[in-house]
Coordinates of C-alpha atoms in Angstrom, one line a residue:
M1 CA 0.0 0.0 0.0
Y2 CA 2.5 2.7 1.2
K3 CA 5.7 3.0 -0.8
S4 CA 7.4 5.2 1.7
L5 CA 7.2 6.6 5.2
E6 CA 6.4 10.1 3.8
Q7 CA 3.5 8.7 1.8
A8 CA 2.1 7.2 5.0
L9 CA 2.6 10.4 7.0
L10 CA 0.8 12.5 4.3
D11 CA -2.1 10.0 4.4
L12 CA -2.2 10.5 8.2
E13 CA -2.2 14.2 7.7
K14 CA -5.0 14.1 5.2
A15 CA -7.0 12.1 7.7
G16 CA -6.4 14.6 10.5
M17 CA -4.1 12.3 12.4
L18 CA -0.8 14.2 12.0
K19 CA 0.4 17.7 12.8
R20 CA 3.5 19.5 11.7
V21 CA 5.9 21.2 14.1
H22 CA 7.3 24.2 12.3
A23 CA 9.4 25.5 15.2
E24 CA 13.0 24.3 15.5
V25 CA 13.3 21.5 18.1
D26 CA 16.4 20.3 19.9
P27 CA 17.0 16.5 19.6
H28 CA 18.7 16.7 23.0
L29 CA 16.0 15.9 25.5
E30 CA 13.4 18.4 24.0
M31 CA 12.2 16.3 21.0
A32 CA 11.7 13.2 23.2
E33 CA 9.8 15.1 25.9
I34 CA 7.5 16.5 23.2
A35 CA 6.8 13.0 22.0
R36 CA 6.1 11.7 25.6
E37 CA 3.9 14.7 26.5
N38 CA 2.1 14.4 23.2
F39 CA 1.4 10.7 23.8
R40 CA 0.1 11.5 27.4
Q41 CA -2.3 14.0 25.9
G42 CA -3.5 11.5 23.3
G43 CA -2.1 13.7 20.5
P44 CA -1.6 13.0 16.8
A45 CA 1.5 11.8 15.0
L46 CA 4.0 14.7 14.7
L47 CA 6.3 15.7 11.9
F48 CA 9.2 17.9 13.0
E49 CA 10.3 20.0 10.0
H50 CA 13.3 21.7 11.6
V51 CA 15.5 19.6 13.8
K52 CA 18.4 21.4 15.3
G53 CA 21.8 20.2 14.0
S54 CA 20.3 18.0 11.2
K55 CA 19.0 18.6 7.7
F56 CA 16.6 15.7 8.1
R57 CA 13.0 15.9 9.3
A58 CA 11.9 13.6 12.1
A59 CA 8.5 12.0 13.0
C60 CA 7.1 10.5 16.2
N61 CA 4.0 9.0 17.7
I62 CA 3.2 7.4 14.4
F63 CA 1.9 4.3 16.1
G64 CA 0.6 6.1 19.2
S65 CA -3.1 5.2 19.0
D66 CA -5.4 2.3 18.1
E67 CA -7.0 4.6 15.5
R68 CA -3.6 5.2 13.7
F69 CA -2.6 1.5 13.9
N70 CA -5.9 0.5 12.3
F71 CA -5.7 3.2 9.7
L72 CA -2.1 2.5 8.6
F73 CA -2.6 -1.2 8.3
R74 CA -6.3 -1.3 7.1
D75 CA -5.5 -3.0 3.8
G76 CA -3.3 -5.8 5.2
F77 CA -4.5 -6.6 8.7
E78 CA -7.1 -9.2 7.9
Q79 CA -4.9 -11.1 5.4
T80 CA -2.1 -11.1 8.0
K81 CA -4.5 -12.4 10.7
A82 CA -5.6 -15.1 8.2
A83 CA -2.0 -16.2 7.6
V84 CA -1.3 -16.4 11.4
N85 CA -4.6 -18.4 11.8
F86 CA -3.4 -20.8 9.1
K87 CA -0.1 -21.3 10.9
A88 CA -1.9 -21.8 14.2
N89 CA -4.6 -24.2 13.0
P90 CA -4.3 -25.3 9.4
V91 CA -7.0 -27.9 9.7
E92 CA -9.6 -25.4 10.9
F93 CA -8.4 -22.9 8.3
F94 CA -9.0 -25.3 5.4
K95 CA -12.3 -26.5 6.8
N96 CA -13.5 -22.9 6.7
A97 CA -11.9 -22.2 3.4
L98 CA -13.7 -25.2 1.8
K99 CA -17.0 -23.6 2.8
S100 CA -15.9 -20.4 1.0
P101 CA -13.3 -21.2 -1.8
K102 CA -12.7 -17.4 -2.3
T103 CA -11.1 -17.4 1.2
L104 CA -8.5 -20.0 0.2
F105 CA -7.8 -18.2 -3.1
K106 CA -7.4 -14.8 -1.3
A107 CA -5.1 -16.3 1.3
A108 CA -2.9 -18.0 -1.3
R109 CA -2.8 -14.8 -3.5
A110 CA -1.9 -12.7 -0.4
G111 CA 1.0 -15.1 0.5
L112 CA 2.4 -15.0 -3.0
A113 CA 1.9 -11.2 -3.3
S114 CA 3.9 -10.7 -0.1
L115 CA 7.1 -12.4 -1.1
P116 CA 10.2 -10.1 -1.0
M117 CA 11.2 -8.9 -4.5
R118 CA 14.5 -7.5 -5.9
S119 CA 14.1 -3.8 -6.9
G120 CA 16.2 -0.7 -6.8
S121 CA 19.9 0.0 -6.7
I122 CA 22.5 2.1 -4.8
K123 CA 21.8 4.9 -7.2
D124 CA 18.5 5.5 -5.5
F125 CA 20.3 6.7 -2.4
E126 CA 22.7 9.5 -1.3
E127 CA 25.5 9.1 1.2
C128 CA 25.5 10.8 4.6
S129 CA 27.1 10.2 8.0
L130 CA 25.9 9.1 11.5
Q131 CA 26.4 12.7 12.7
D132 CA 24.0 13.9 10.0
L133 CA 21.1 12.0 11.6
P134 CA 19.0 13.7 14.3
Q135 CA 21.1 13.2 17.4
L136 CA 18.2 11.9 19.6
V137 CA 19.0 11.9 23.3
S138 CA 15.8 10.9 25.2
W139 CA 16.9 11.2 28.9
P140 CA 19.5 13.3 30.8
L141 CA 21.8 10.4 31.7
D142 CA 21.7 8.6 28.3
G143 CA 25.2 7.8 27.1
G144 CA 24.8 9.4 23.7
A145 CA 22.4 9.7 20.8
F146 CA 20.3 6.6 19.9
I147 CA 18.3 5.3 17.0
T148 CA 15.1 4.0 18.6
L149 CA 13.1 2.5 15.7
P150 CA 15.7 0.6 13.7
Q151 CA 15.1 -2.5 11.7
V152 CA 18.3 -4.6 12.2
A153 CA 18.7 -7.2 9.4
T154 CA 21.1 -10.1 9.6
R155 CA 21.5 -13.5 7.9
P156 CA 23.2 -16.7 9.2
S157 CA 25.6 -16.5 6.2
E158 CA 26.3 -14.3 3.3
S159 CA 25.0 -17.0 1.0
A160 CA 21.8 -17.4 2.9
S161 CA 18.5 -16.8 1.1
I162 CA 16.5 -13.7 1.5
M163 CA 13.9 -15.7 3.4
Q164 CA 16.4 -16.6 6.1
T165 CA 16.9 -12.9 7.0
N166 CA 16.1 -12.0 10.5
V167 CA 14.9 -8.5 11.2
G168 CA 14.8 -7.3 14.8
M169 CA 14.6 -4.0 16.7
Y170 CA 17.6 -3.4 19.0
R171 CA 18.6 0.1 20.1
I172 CA 21.6 1.6 18.2
Q173 CA 23.9 4.1 20.0
I174 CA 25.5 6.4 17.4
S175 CA 27.5 8.7 19.6
G176 CA 29.2 8.9 22.9
N177 CA 31.3 6.6 25.0
E178 CA 34.3 5.2 23.2
Y179 CA 32.8 5.0 19.7
I180 CA 34.8 6.6 17.0
P181 CA 32.6 9.3 15.6
N182 CA 30.9 8.3 12.3
E183 CA 32.9 5.1 12.2
E184 CA 31.3 3.0 15.0
C185 CA 28.0 2.5 16.7
G186 CA 26.8 0.2 19.5
L187 CA 24.3 -2.6 18.9
H188 CA 22.4 -3.6 22.0
Y189 CA 21.0 -7.0 21.2
Q190 CA 19.6 -9.1 24.0
I191 CA 20.2 -12.7 24.8
K192 CA 17.9 -15.3 23.2
R193 CA 17.5 -13.4 19.9
D194 CA 18.2 -14.7 16.4
I195 CA 20.9 -12.1 15.8
A196 CA 22.9 -13.6 18.7
R197 CA 22.9 -16.9 16.9
H198 CA 23.9 -15.3 13.6
H199 CA 26.7 -13.5 15.4
Q200 CA 27.9 -16.6 17.2
K201 CA 28.0 -18.5 13.9
A202 CA 30.1 -15.7 12.3
I203 CA 32.5 -15.7 15.2
E204 CA 32.9 -19.5 15.0
E205 CA 33.6 -19.2 11.2
G206 CA 36.1 -16.4 11.8
R207 CA 34.3 -13.7 9.8
P208 CA 32.6 -10.5 10.7
L209 CA 28.8 -10.5 10.7
K210 CA 27.4 -8.2 8.1
V211 CA 24.6 -6.0 9.5
S212 CA 22.1 -3.8 7.7
I213 CA 20.2 -1.2 9.8
F214 CA 17.1 0.3 8.1
I215 CA 15.3 3.3 9.4
G216 CA 11.9 4.4 8.1
G217 CA 10.3 3.0 5.0
P218 CA 6.6 1.9 5.0
P219 CA 5.2 1.5 8.6
S220 CA 4.8 -2.2 8.1
H221 CA 8.6 -2.6 7.9
T222 CA 9.0 -1.0 11.3
F223 CA 6.2 -3.1 12.9
A224 CA 7.7 -6.3 11.4
A225 CA 10.9 -5.7 13.3
V226 CA 9.2 -5.9 16.7
M227 CA 6.9 -8.7 15.7
P228 CA 7.7 -12.1 17.5
M229 CA 7.3 -14.2 14.3
P230 CA 6.2 -17.8 14.3
E231 CA 8.9 -20.2 13.3
N232 CA 9.6 -20.3 9.5
L233 CA 7.6 -17.1 8.8
S234 CA 10.0 -14.4 7.7
E235 CA 9.7 -10.8 9.0
L236 CA 10.1 -9.7 5.4
L237 CA 7.1 -11.8 4.3
F238 CA 5.1 -10.4 7.3
A239 CA 6.1 -6.8 6.3
G240 CA 4.8 -7.4 2.8
M241 CA 1.6 -9.0 4.0
L242 CA 0.8 -6.3 6.6
G243 CA 1.7 -3.5 4.3
N244 CA 0.0 -5.0 1.3
R245 CA 3.1 -4.4 -0.7
R246 CA 6.1 -6.6 -1.2
F247 CA 9.3 -5.9 0.6
R248 CA 11.7 -4.5 -2.0
Y249 CA 15.5 -5.0 -1.6
F250 CA 18.8 -5.2 -3.4
E251 CA 22.3 -6.4 -2.4
Y252 CA 25.3 -4.2 -2.3
N253 CA 28.8 -5.6 -1.5
G254 CA 27.2 -8.5 0.3
Y255 CA 24.8 -6.3 2.3
L256 CA 21.0 -6.4 2.2
V257 CA 19.5 -2.9 1.4
S258 CA 15.9 -2.1 1.8
S259 CA 14.9 -0.1 -1.3
D260 CA 12.1 1.7 0.5
A261 CA 14.0 2.7 3.7
D262 CA 14.7 6.3 4.4
F263 CA 18.1 5.4 5.8
C264 CA 20.4 2.3 5.6
I265 CA 23.4 1.9 7.8
L266 CA 25.7 -0.9 6.6
G267 CA 28.5 -2.3 8.7
E268 CA 30.2 -5.3 10.3
L269 CA 30.1 -6.8 13.8
E270 CA 33.4 -8.1 15.0
P271 CA 34.1 -10.2 18.2
G272 CA 35.3 -7.2 20.2
L273 CA 33.0 -5.3 22.5
K274 CA 32.7 -1.7 23.6
P275 CA 30.7 0.0 26.4
E276 CA 27.1 0.9 25.4
G277 CA 24.6 2.9 27.4
P278 CA 23.3 4.2 29.8
F279 CA 19.9 4.4 28.2
G280 CA 16.4 5.3 29.6
D281 CA 14.5 2.1 29.0
H282 CA 11.0 0.9 28.7
I283 CA 10.5 -0.3 32.3
G284 CA 11.0 3.3 33.7
Y285 CA 14.7 3.1 34.7
Y286 CA 18.1 3.5 33.0
S287 CA 19.9 0.4 31.8
G288 CA 23.5 0.8 32.7
K289 CA 26.7 1.0 30.7
H290 CA 27.8 -2.5 29.7
D291 CA 30.0 -4.0 27.0
F292 CA 28.0 -4.9 23.9
P293 CA 28.8 -5.6 20.2
C294 CA 30.3 -2.7 18.3
M295 CA 29.5 -2.2 14.6
R296 CA 32.1 -0.8 12.3
V297 CA 30.2 1.4 9.8
Q298 CA 31.0 1.0 6.2
K299 CA 28.4 3.2 4.6
V300 CA 25.4 5.4 5.6
L301 CA 22.7 5.8 2.9
C302 CA 19.7 8.1 2.8
K303 CA 16.9 9.0 0.4
K304 CA 16.8 12.6 -0.9
N305 CA 13.9 13.7 1.4
A306 CA 14.5 11.2 4.1
I307 CA 12.5 11.3 7.4
F308 CA 13.9 10.0 10.6
P309 CA 11.2 8.2 12.7
F310 CA 11.7 7.7 16.4
T311 CA 9.9 6.5 19.5
V312 CA 10.6 7.2 23.2
V313 CA 10.4 4.6 25.9
G314 CA 10.0 5.0 29.6
R315 CA 7.7 4.0 32.4
P316 CA 4.6 2.5 30.8
P317 CA 2.4 3.3 29.1
Q318 CA 4.3 4.8 26.2
E319 CA 3.9 4.3 22.4
D320 CA 5.5 0.9 22.6
T321 CA 2.4 -0.2 24.7
L322 CA 0.4 0.1 21.5
F323 CA 2.9 -2.2 19.7
G324 CA 2.3 -4.8 22.3
K325 CA -1.5 -4.5 22.0
F326 CA -1.4 -4.8 18.3
I327 CA 1.0 -7.8 18.4
H328 CA -1.5 -9.5 20.8
K329 CA -4.3 -9.0 18.3
I330 CA -2.4 -10.7 15.6
T331 CA -0.7 -13.5 17.5
K332 CA -3.5 -14.5 19.8
P333 CA -4.3 -17.7 17.8
M334 CA -0.7 -18.7 18.1
V335 CA -0.6 -19.1 21.8
P336 CA -2.6 -22.4 22.1
A337 CA -0.9 -23.6 19.0
S338 CA 2.6 -22.9 20.2
L339 CA 1.9 -23.7 23.8
P340 CA -0.7 -26.5 24.2
G341 CA -2.5 -26.0 27.4
V342 CA -2.2 -22.2 27.5
Y343 CA -5.5 -20.4 26.9
G344 CA -4.6 -16.9 27.8
L345 CA -1.3 -14.9 28.2
H346 CA -0.8 -11.3 29.3
A347 CA 2.7 -9.7 29.8
V348 CA 1.5 -6.8 32.0
D349 CA 2.6 -3.5 30.5
D350 CA 2.2 -1.5 33.7
A351 CA 4.6 -3.9 35.4
G352 CA 7.3 -3.3 32.7
V353 CA 6.1 -6.2 30.5
H354 CA 8.6 -9.0 31.3
P355 CA 8.6 -8.7 35.1
L356 CA 5.0 -10.0 35.4
C357 CA 3.0 -12.4 33.2
L358 CA -0.5 -13.7 33.9
A359 CA -1.5 -17.0 32.3
L360 CA -4.6 -19.2 32.1
G361 CA -3.8 -22.9 31.7
S362 CA -5.5 -26.3 32.1
E363 CA -5.5 -28.6 35.1
A364 CA -6.7 -31.8 33.6
F365 CA -4.1 -34.3 34.8
R366 CA -6.9 -35.9 36.9
P367 CA -10.1 -35.2 35.0
Y368 CA -12.0 -37.4 37.4
A369 CA -11.1 -35.2 40.4
G370 CA -13.6 -32.7 41.8
P371 CA -12.6 -29.1 42.5
E372 CA -12.0 -29.9 46.2
E373 CA -9.2 -32.3 45.1
R374 CA -7.7 -30.2 42.3
E375 CA -4.2 -28.8 42.8
P376 CA -1.6 -27.4 40.5
M377 CA 0.0 -30.3 38.5
E378 CA -0.5 -29.8 34.8
L379 CA -0.2 -26.0 35.5
L380 CA 3.4 -26.6 36.6
K381 CA 4.2 -28.4 33.4
T382 CA 2.7 -25.5 31.4
A383 CA 4.5 -23.0 33.5
N384 CA 7.9 -24.6 32.7
A385 CA 7.0 -24.6 29.0
L386 CA 6.1 -20.9 29.2
L387 CA 9.4 -20.0 30.9
G388 CA 11.2 -21.7 28.0
F389 CA 9.2 -20.1 25.2
N390 CA 10.3 -17.1 23.2
Q391 CA 10.0 -13.8 25.0
A392 CA 7.9 -15.4 27.7
S393 CA 11.2 -16.9 28.9
L394 CA 12.1 -13.4 30.3
T395 CA 9.1 -13.5 32.7
K396 CA 10.1 -13.0 36.4
Y397 CA 6.8 -13.4 38.2
L398 CA 4.4 -15.9 36.5
L399 CA 0.9 -16.2 37.9
I400 CA -1.0 -19.1 36.4
A401 CA -4.6 -20.2 37.0
A402 CA -6.7 -23.2 35.9
K403 CA -9.5 -22.6 33.4
E404 CA -11.4 -25.5 34.9
D405 CA -12.0 -23.3 38.0
V406 CA -13.9 -20.8 36.0
E407 CA -15.7 -22.8 33.3
G408 CA -16.7 -26.0 35.0
N409 CA -17.1 -29.5 33.6
A410 CA -19.3 -32.5 34.1
V411 CA -17.6 -33.4 37.4
N412 CA -17.2 -30.0 39.1
K413 CA -19.8 -27.7 37.5
A414 CA -22.2 -27.8 40.4
A415 CA -19.4 -27.4 43.0
N416 CA -17.9 -24.5 41.0
K417 CA -21.3 -22.8 40.9
A418 CA -21.7 -23.3 44.7
A419 CA -18.2 -21.8 45.2
N420 CA -19.4 -18.6 43.3
N421 CA -16.8 -18.9 40.6
A422 CA -17.0 -16.4 37.8
A423 CA -18.3 -17.4 34.4
G424 CA -14.9 -16.6 32.9
L425 CA -11.4 -15.3 33.8
D426 CA -9.7 -12.7 31.6
V427 CA -5.9 -12.5 31.9
N428 CA -6.2 -8.9 30.8
N429 CA -8.3 -8.0 33.8
V430 CA -5.5 -7.7 36.3
P431 CA -7.5 -7.1 39.5
A432 CA -9.9 -10.0 38.8
F433 CA -7.0 -12.3 38.0
F434 CA -5.1 -11.4 41.2
T435 CA -8.3 -12.0 43.2
H436 CA -8.8 -15.4 41.6
I437 CA -5.2 -16.4 42.3
L438 CA -5.1 -15.1 45.9
E439 CA -8.3 -16.7 46.8
R440 CA -6.9 -20.1 45.9
I441 CA -3.1 -20.1 46.3
H442 CA -1.6 -22.2 49.1
F443 CA 1.6 -20.6 50.2
D444 CA 2.9 -23.8 51.6
R445 CA 2.6 -25.6 48.3
D446 CA 2.1 -23.3 45.3
L447 CA 5.2 -21.1 45.1
H448 CA 7.9 -22.5 42.9
F449 CA 11.2 -20.7 42.5
Q450 CA 13.9 -20.8 39.9
T451 CA 17.1 -19.3 41.4
A452 CA 20.4 -18.3 39.9
T453 CA 18.9 -18.2 36.4
T454 CA 18.8 -15.8 33.5
I455 CA 16.5 -12.8 33.5
D456 CA 15.8 -9.8 31.2
T457 CA 19.0 -7.8 30.3
L458 CA 17.1 -4.6 31.3
D459 CA 16.1 -5.9 34.7
Y460 CA 18.6 -4.9 37.5
T461 CA 16.8 -6.5 40.5
G462 CA 18.9 -9.7 40.3
T463 CA 22.4 -10.4 41.4
S464 CA 24.1 -9.2 38.2
L465 CA 23.4 -8.4 34.5
N466 CA 21.2 -11.1 33.1
H467 CA 21.3 -13.0 36.4
G468 CA 18.4 -13.3 38.9
S469 CA 15.5 -15.5 39.8
K470 CA 11.9 -16.3 38.8
V471 CA 8.8 -17.5 40.7
V472 CA 5.7 -19.4 39.5
M473 CA 2.6 -18.8 41.5
A474 CA 0.1 -21.5 40.5
A475 CA -3.5 -21.8 41.8
A476 CA -6.1 -24.5 41.2
G477 CA -9.1 -25.7 43.1
L478 CA -11.6 -24.2 45.4
K479 CA -11.2 -21.0 47.4
C480 CA -9.1 -21.4 50.5
R481 CA -9.7 -17.8 51.8
E482 CA -12.0 -14.8 51.5
L483 CA -10.4 -11.5 50.5
R484 CA -11.4 -8.2 52.0
N485 CA -11.2 -4.6 50.7
N486 CA -12.1 -2.5 53.7
P487 CA -9.9 0.4 54.9
E488 CA -11.4 0.1 58.3
D489 CA -9.5 -3.2 58.7
L490 CA -6.2 -1.4 58.7
K491 CA -7.0 0.4 61.9
S492 CA -6.4 -2.8 63.9
L493 CA -3.0 -3.4 62.2
E494 CA -0.4 -2.2 64.7
L495 CA 2.6 -1.4 62.5
P496 CA 6.2 -1.0 63.7
Q497 CA 7.4 2.6 63.7
E498 CA 9.4 2.3 60.5
F499 CA 6.2 1.5 58.5
S500 CA 4.2 4.7 58.0
K501 CA 1.2 4.1 55.7
A502 CA -0.9 1.2 54.4
T503 CA -3.0 1.5 51.3
I504 CA -5.4 -1.2 49.9
V505 CA -4.9 -1.6 46.2
M506 CA -7.6 -4.2 45.5
P507 CA -9.1 -7.0 47.4
G508 CA -6.4 -8.8 49.4
V509 CA -3.5 -6.6 48.3
I510 CA -1.8 -3.9 50.4
L511 CA 0.9 -1.4 49.6
L512 CA 2.9 -0.6 52.8
E513 CA 5.3 2.3 52.9
S514 CA 8.6 2.0 54.8
S515 CA 10.7 4.9 56.0
A516 CA 13.7 2.6 56.4
T517 CA 16.3 2.7 53.6
F518 CA 17.1 -0.8 52.4
D519 CA 20.1 -2.3 54.2
A520 CA 21.0 -5.9 53.4
S521 CA 22.6 -6.5 56.8
S522 CA 19.4 -5.5 58.7
K523 CA 16.6 -6.6 56.4
A524 CA 15.9 -9.7 58.5
E525 CA 15.4 -7.6 61.7
H526 CA 13.4 -5.1 59.7
F527 CA 10.8 -7.7 58.7
A528 CA 10.9 -9.6 62.0
N529 CA 8.9 -6.8 63.7
L530 CA 6.5 -6.5 60.8
K531 CA 5.9 -10.3 60.8
A532 CA 5.2 -10.2 64.5
A533 CA 2.6 -7.5 64.0
L534 CA 1.0 -9.3 61.0
A535 CA 0.8 -12.5 63.0
R536 CA -1.4 -10.7 65.6
W537 CA -3.6 -9.1 62.9
E538 CA -7.1 -10.7 62.7
F539 CA -7.3 -10.0 59.0
R540 CA -3.9 -11.3 57.8
E541 CA -5.5 -14.2 55.9
N542 CA -7.9 -11.8 54.1
Y543 CA -4.9 -9.7 52.8
P544 CA -2.5 -12.3 51.6
W545 CA -0.3 -10.0 49.5
I546 CA 1.7 -7.1 51.0
S547 CA 4.2 -5.0 48.9
I548 CA 6.7 -2.9 50.9
I549 CA 7.6 0.3 49.0
D550 CA 9.7 3.3 49.9
E551 CA 8.0 6.1 51.8
G552 CA 6.6 8.7 49.3
A553 CA 7.0 6.3 46.3
L554 CA 3.2 6.3 45.8
N555 CA 2.9 9.3 43.5
A556 CA 0.7 8.4 40.5
D557 CA -3.0 9.0 40.4
N558 CA -3.5 5.3 39.5
I559 CA -2.7 3.2 42.6
L560 CA -3.1 -0.1 40.6
S561 CA -0.5 1.1 38.1
D562 CA 1.9 2.1 40.9
F563 CA 1.4 -1.3 42.6
L564 CA 2.3 -3.1 39.5
W565 CA 5.3 -1.0 38.5
L566 CA 6.8 -0.6 42.0
T567 CA 6.3 -4.3 43.0
F568 CA 7.5 -6.0 40.0
T569 CA 10.3 -3.7 38.7
R570 CA 11.9 -3.4 42.2
S571 CA 11.9 -6.9 43.5
D572 CA 13.8 -10.2 42.8
P573 CA 11.7 -13.2 43.9
A574 CA 14.6 -15.1 45.5
Q575 CA 15.9 -12.1 47.4
D576 CA 12.8 -10.1 48.2
I577 CA 9.9 -12.5 48.9
Y578 CA 9.1 -13.2 52.6
G579 CA 6.2 -14.6 54.5
L580 CA 5.0 -15.6 58.0
D581 CA 6.6 -18.8 59.4
E582 CA 9.0 -19.2 56.5
S583 CA 10.6 -22.6 56.2
I584 CA 12.2 -25.0 53.7
C585 CA 11.1 -28.6 53.4
D586 CA 12.9 -30.9 50.9
K587 CA 14.3 -27.7 49.4
H588 CA 10.8 -26.3 48.9
W589 CA 10.3 -22.8 50.3
K590 CA 6.9 -22.2 52.0
C591 CA 5.2 -19.8 54.3
K592 CA 1.8 -18.7 55.7
A593 CA -0.2 -15.7 54.5
P594 CA 0.5 -12.9 54.0
L595 CA 3.2 -13.0 51.4
I596 CA 5.6 -10.0 51.8
I597 CA 7.4 -8.5 48.8
D598 CA 10.2 -6.1 49.5
A599 CA 9.9 -3.6 46.6
R600 CA 12.1 -0.9 48.0
V601 CA 14.9 0.6 46.0
K602 CA 18.1 -1.6 46.4
P603 CA 21.7 -0.5 45.8
Q604 CA 22.0 -2.5 42.6
H605 CA 18.9 -0.8 41.0
Q606 CA 19.3 1.8 38.3
K607 CA 18.0 5.3 38.6
Q608 CA 14.4 6.2 37.8
L609 CA 13.8 8.3 34.7
T610 CA 13.2 12.0 35.2
V611 CA 13.3 15.1 33.0
P612 CA 14.3 18.7 34.0
A613 CA 11.3 20.9 34.6
E614 CA 12.4 23.4 32.0
I615 CA 12.4 20.7 29.3
K616 CA 8.9 19.7 30.3
A617 CA 7.7 23.3 30.2
R618 CA 9.3 23.8 26.7
A619 CA 7.6 20.7 25.4
K620 CA 4.2 21.7 26.6
Q621 CA 4.6 25.1 25.1
I622 CA 5.5 23.7 21.7
L623 CA 2.5 21.4 21.7
K624 CA 0.3 24.3 22.8
D625 CA 1.6 26.4 19.9
I626 CA 0.8 23.7 17.3
G627 CA -2.6 23.2 18.8
D628 CA -3.6 26.9 18.6

């Protein structure tokens, strides 16, 4: 459909979904804060026509609303969903297609019409340098300028076919630190990505890995780079299908070049590493400076009227929240196909995505058992599969429930009804899901830890980079407790003096503020007094979850959002989970309610993202001016 980014932006403008910013904007902090504030206000896409220090225009918030997503991909969305449905359930697909042969014909035609095609040449581009690009610095402590919407293309070998190309989105640092200006840039790819396998293969074969970084082009190209693709379905094919236009490319000196991209950066990854970062990241904190692959730049190409698209991440929600939402709409059928026994999956955006995942599974190991006998068994098998699957493997807290407890079957339908179970359980309804889990979980049986394991590169709650722990909280069977949600209950809770304020977040869940700064040497004593107070509290079983946060940390208008963000981005399960009467039996940790999570700031945590007041004021004024 769209041949270029500019064509898509003009279409948005014509539909009243884009505004131009005529004032000169500074890419150092100012441009990013304008993007964030514009997203907070629910504003349109923005096209910056005068970027300080660069001859190129820049665009942001392109994907910042459901309306714009649906508009940009209106011609390719249904056929893309059909292709994913086919991959997920081919028997059902053909069964429906036989009822309507046109459906099968359209799907086949769409697949063939989406194959990448050779087109264009190096003559379609001009040359520029990294310093010519808008030098986007999003947060005050960022280590330099970054490209935040890149499409990073690699192949397992230079002779590999175009359909073996992997396209991912990994931030690119183009200035600062020890990088040689215009000659080097940092490529922050994370563990468990295809590019890592390509890089490893190149190192084993004693050759540099050729990398192509595309910026811009049709919006479908950008979205394809963040899409978790099903096995054997190329991102390039997906881009063509969603964009309703084949991905066009040519090769230049062994490099893949996107003919429709606004910019192409071509270079080689060698075995050596250089410091990359810090960078204000999507969970609301900086990721630190660490050694990552360095790319030696061979050539930077640009179109004559190139536009530099960018996004800004930070504490959710941000524009990338919409990416996640749209991905879910497309890939929903793939969950039960890829993970049999999983009927719902929600990586919670407010919690930073990877720190918290809610899942609905099946507990049918003993189909003859009634709900009073049901306990997590098959759920634990499913949980292990989830923690080994794609991006779900980065999950830190996995809460998983049994669908049988909410839908009933021939054996337990009457008992479920008597137990007042809901007609259904939606993993996207966070309060309802927590309620369901906390009503059923047995803290002496249903907590399962994985210690000294790998965690998300961006998560600093663990013991060191990429190292930390996980916990599975599985619940199945009848309720074992009633939850309460009554502020009057807190009056009978006699808190030790270092705990200042208790707030009920939702049924059974309390945020408790602590005036004591975290001290590893005294944390046992710190919680001993609290445990003693909780043991005397008559309602302790009715409030089985307590998160300890720093005094004054509860600042947002949305208490639920604060609970999710503070609890799951500031705690490591193995180090920070406590409970009454803790004990270990056969190496299994157990306790009594309530569970206590220490979500205070720890010495190893990175700084929270903040912006100077004058930058915020300037951003608001620019947005006000374009709105007048």
